Each structure stands twice: as C-alpha cells, then as structure tokens.
Amino acid sequence: MMLPEHVSLLRELESTHNRVKRPVLDMTQIEDMERIICEAMEYNTPVQFAVFKPLPFLNGADTGEIIYIEGKIHYINQIRKVFHVMDSKGDTNLIKFEDVVGVVMK
C-alpha cells in the first residue's frame, strides 16, 4: 500500500529525472547540423533529430526534455523556420529551427 505522499514524490522524481536545461550550440555544431541536413535533403536519407521540448510550467522556459524524431526531411519552411519531417508512419512532424539540438544521419 502506498500513501498519497509517496505517490506524489515518485511522480515528481520521475518528472525531474528527464529535465535538462536548453543546450547552447556553438557555430561548429550548427555548421555540422546544416551539412547533415543538406546531405539528407539531397540524397533523401533519413535523419534523427534531437529536439528540445520546453516544459515551461516546471522551472521556466529554459527547462525541458530532449526528444528524438526520426524520418526524412520533406520540406524546409524558411519563412516560418520549421522543418517538415516525415516519419516511418507517414506522419509529418513540424520541428522549429530553434528547438533542434542535434542531427544524426541514419
């Protein structure tokens, strides 16, 4: 039997376990990601995006978690600054430029 206090502490521990501060990227990391994205667009190869998902209600706008989205880059919207990524299910994921913290060619 678990007391409500124990349950709330376990939930809080789980939610704080995955929290990270927004990573700051330097110019070489950004250039490497741009190169990978250009190659993936040119050869239509899948990539895996590491995306920072902000959780502003917890500890401010710079706190969140890193999620991974894998798929092919379908379109890059320069005006809205968004990647359109098609995953293996055929769904389109919209990823903001500012939220990308890593890109790996698959």
mmCIF file of C-alpha atoms in Angstrom:
data_model
loop_
_atom_site.group_PDB
_atom_site.id
_atom_site.type_symbol
_atom_site.label_atom_id
_atom_site.label_comp_id
_atom_site.label_asym_id
_atom_site.label_seq_id
_atom_site.Cartn_x
_atom_site.Cartn_y
_atom_site.Cartn_z
ATOM 1 C CA MET A 1 0.000 0.000 0.000
ATOM 2 C CA MET A 2 1.328 3.416 -0.978
ATOM 3 C CA LEU A 3 0.417 6.638 0.692
ATOM 4 C CA PRO A 4 -0.562 9.617 -1.492
ATOM 5 C CA GLU A 5 2.580 11.432 -0.353
ATOM 6 C CA HIS A 6 4.739 8.588 -1.655
ATOM 7 C CA VAL A 7 2.927 8.540 -4.979
ATOM 8 C CA SER A 8 3.357 12.291 -5.430
ATOM 9 C CA LEU A 9 7.064 12.077 -4.549
ATOM 10 C CA LEU A 10 7.584 9.246 -7.051
ATOM 11 C CA ARG A 11 5.816 11.232 -9.791
ATOM 12 C CA GLU A 12 7.890 14.311 -9.015
ATOM 13 C CA LEU A 13 11.095 12.267 -9.077
ATOM 14 C CA GLU A 14 10.177 10.777 -12.442
ATOM 15 C CA SER A 15 9.327 14.161 -13.940
ATOM 16 C CA THR A 16 12.555 15.786 -12.696
ATOM 17 C CA HIS A 17 14.685 12.867 -13.853
ATOM 18 C CA ASN A 18 14.395 13.754 -17.555
ATOM 19 C CA ARG A 19 14.590 17.544 -17.180
ATOM 20 C CA VAL A 20 17.514 19.368 -18.742
ATOM 21 C CA LYS A 21 18.463 22.967 -19.396
ATOM 22 C CA ARG A 22 18.290 24.186 -23.015
ATOM 23 C CA PRO A 23 21.651 23.328 -24.617
ATOM 24 C CA VAL A 24 23.664 26.170 -26.117
ATOM 25 C CA LEU A 25 25.110 25.291 -29.527
ATOM 26 C CA ASP A 26 28.344 26.728 -30.871
ATOM 27 C CA MET A 27 28.973 27.578 -34.532
ATOM 28 C CA THR A 28 30.760 24.319 -35.389
ATOM 29 C CA GLN A 29 27.832 22.248 -34.114
ATOM 30 C CA ILE A 30 25.404 24.362 -36.130
ATOM 31 C CA GLU A 31 27.554 24.031 -39.272
ATOM 32 C CA ASP A 32 27.763 20.243 -38.835
ATOM 33 C CA MET A 33 23.983 20.018 -38.460
ATOM 34 C CA GLU A 34 23.494 22.192 -41.574
ATOM 35 C CA ARG A 35 25.813 19.914 -43.566
ATOM 36 C CA ILE A 36 23.959 16.777 -42.433
ATOM 37 C CA ILE A 37 20.592 18.357 -43.249
ATOM 38 C CA CYS A 38 21.778 19.394 -46.739
ATOM 39 C CA GLU A 39 23.073 15.878 -47.453
ATOM 40 C CA ALA A 40 19.864 14.309 -46.164
ATOM 41 C CA MET A 41 17.761 16.569 -48.397
ATOM 42 C CA GLU A 42 19.957 15.908 -51.430
ATOM 43 C CA TYR A 43 20.050 12.101 -51.110
ATOM 44 C CA ASN A 44 16.628 11.669 -49.412
ATOM 45 C CA THR A 45 18.127 9.764 -46.481
ATOM 46 C CA PRO A 46 16.542 9.532 -43.024
ATOM 47 C CA VAL A 47 17.901 11.554 -40.121
ATOM 48 C CA GLN A 48 17.319 11.613 -36.392
ATOM 49 C CA PHE A 49 16.627 14.999 -34.833
ATOM 50 C CA ALA A 50 17.328 15.627 -31.157
ATOM 51 C CA VAL A 51 14.700 18.219 -30.249
ATOM 52 C CA PHE A 52 14.457 20.270 -27.068
ATOM 53 C CA LYS A 53 10.858 20.238 -25.844
ATOM 54 C CA PRO A 54 10.335 23.084 -23.360
ATOM 55 C CA LEU A 55 8.316 22.399 -20.224
ATOM 56 C CA PRO A 56 7.678 25.989 -19.079
ATOM 57 C CA PHE A 57 5.319 25.115 -16.251
ATOM 58 C CA LEU A 58 8.006 23.271 -14.310
ATOM 59 C CA ASN A 59 11.039 25.547 -13.967
ATOM 60 C CA GLY A 60 10.879 28.260 -16.599
ATOM 61 C CA ALA A 61 11.128 28.330 -20.375
ATOM 62 C CA ASP A 62 14.723 27.051 -20.482
ATOM 63 C CA THR A 63 13.873 23.764 -18.770
ATOM 64 C CA GLY A 64 12.574 20.794 -20.699
ATOM 65 C CA GLU A 65 13.443 17.416 -22.119
ATOM 66 C CA ILE A 66 15.179 16.091 -25.210
ATOM 67 C CA ILE A 67 13.012 14.015 -27.551
ATOM 68 C CA TYR A 68 14.126 12.191 -30.693
ATOM 69 C CA ILE A 69 12.298 12.303 -34.020
ATOM 70 C CA GLU A 70 13.443 10.119 -36.894
ATOM 71 C CA GLY A 71 12.385 10.476 -40.508
ATOM 72 C CA LYS A 72 13.083 12.056 -43.877
ATOM 73 C CA ILE A 73 13.137 15.810 -44.313
ATOM 74 C CA HIS A 74 10.223 16.559 -46.619
ATOM 75 C CA TYR A 75 10.385 20.346 -46.693
ATOM 76 C CA ILE A 76 12.158 23.266 -45.017
ATOM 77 C CA ASN A 77 9.999 26.343 -44.478
ATOM 78 C CA GLN A 78 12.447 29.258 -44.336
ATOM 79 C CA ILE A 79 9.769 31.835 -43.532
ATOM 80 C CA ARG A 80 8.269 30.038 -40.525
ATOM 81 C CA LYS A 81 11.673 28.481 -39.650
ATOM 82 C CA VAL A 82 10.265 24.946 -39.480
ATOM 83 C CA PHE A 83 11.386 21.526 -40.739
ATOM 84 C CA HIS A 84 8.688 19.202 -42.113
ATOM 85 C CA VAL A 85 9.878 15.683 -41.261
ATOM 86 C CA MET A 86 8.021 12.573 -42.491
ATOM 87 C CA ASP A 87 8.367 9.668 -40.072
ATOM 88 C CA SER A 88 8.072 5.956 -40.901
ATOM 89 C CA LYS A 89 4.296 6.032 -40.314
ATOM 90 C CA GLY A 90 3.827 8.762 -42.910
ATOM 91 C CA ASP A 91 3.022 11.446 -40.343
ATOM 92 C CA THR A 92 4.516 14.916 -40.744
ATOM 93 C CA ASN A 93 6.301 16.354 -37.713
ATOM 94 C CA LEU A 94 6.950 20.098 -37.590
ATOM 95 C CA ILE A 95 10.228 20.935 -35.870
ATOM 96 C CA LYS A 96 11.253 24.523 -35.145
ATOM 97 C CA PHE A 97 14.815 25.501 -36.048
ATOM 98 C CA GLU A 98 15.398 26.899 -32.566
ATOM 99 C CA ASP A 99 14.440 23.617 -30.866
ATOM 100 C CA VAL A 100 16.920 21.408 -32.778
ATOM 101 C CA VAL A 101 19.901 20.464 -30.610
ATOM 102 C CA GLY A 102 21.320 17.642 -32.721
ATOM 103 C CA VAL A 103 21.021 15.858 -36.069
ATOM 104 C CA VAL A 104 22.388 12.420 -36.951
ATOM 105 C CA MET A 105 22.284 10.714 -40.352
ATOM 106 C CA LYS A 106 20.643 7.285 -40.176
#
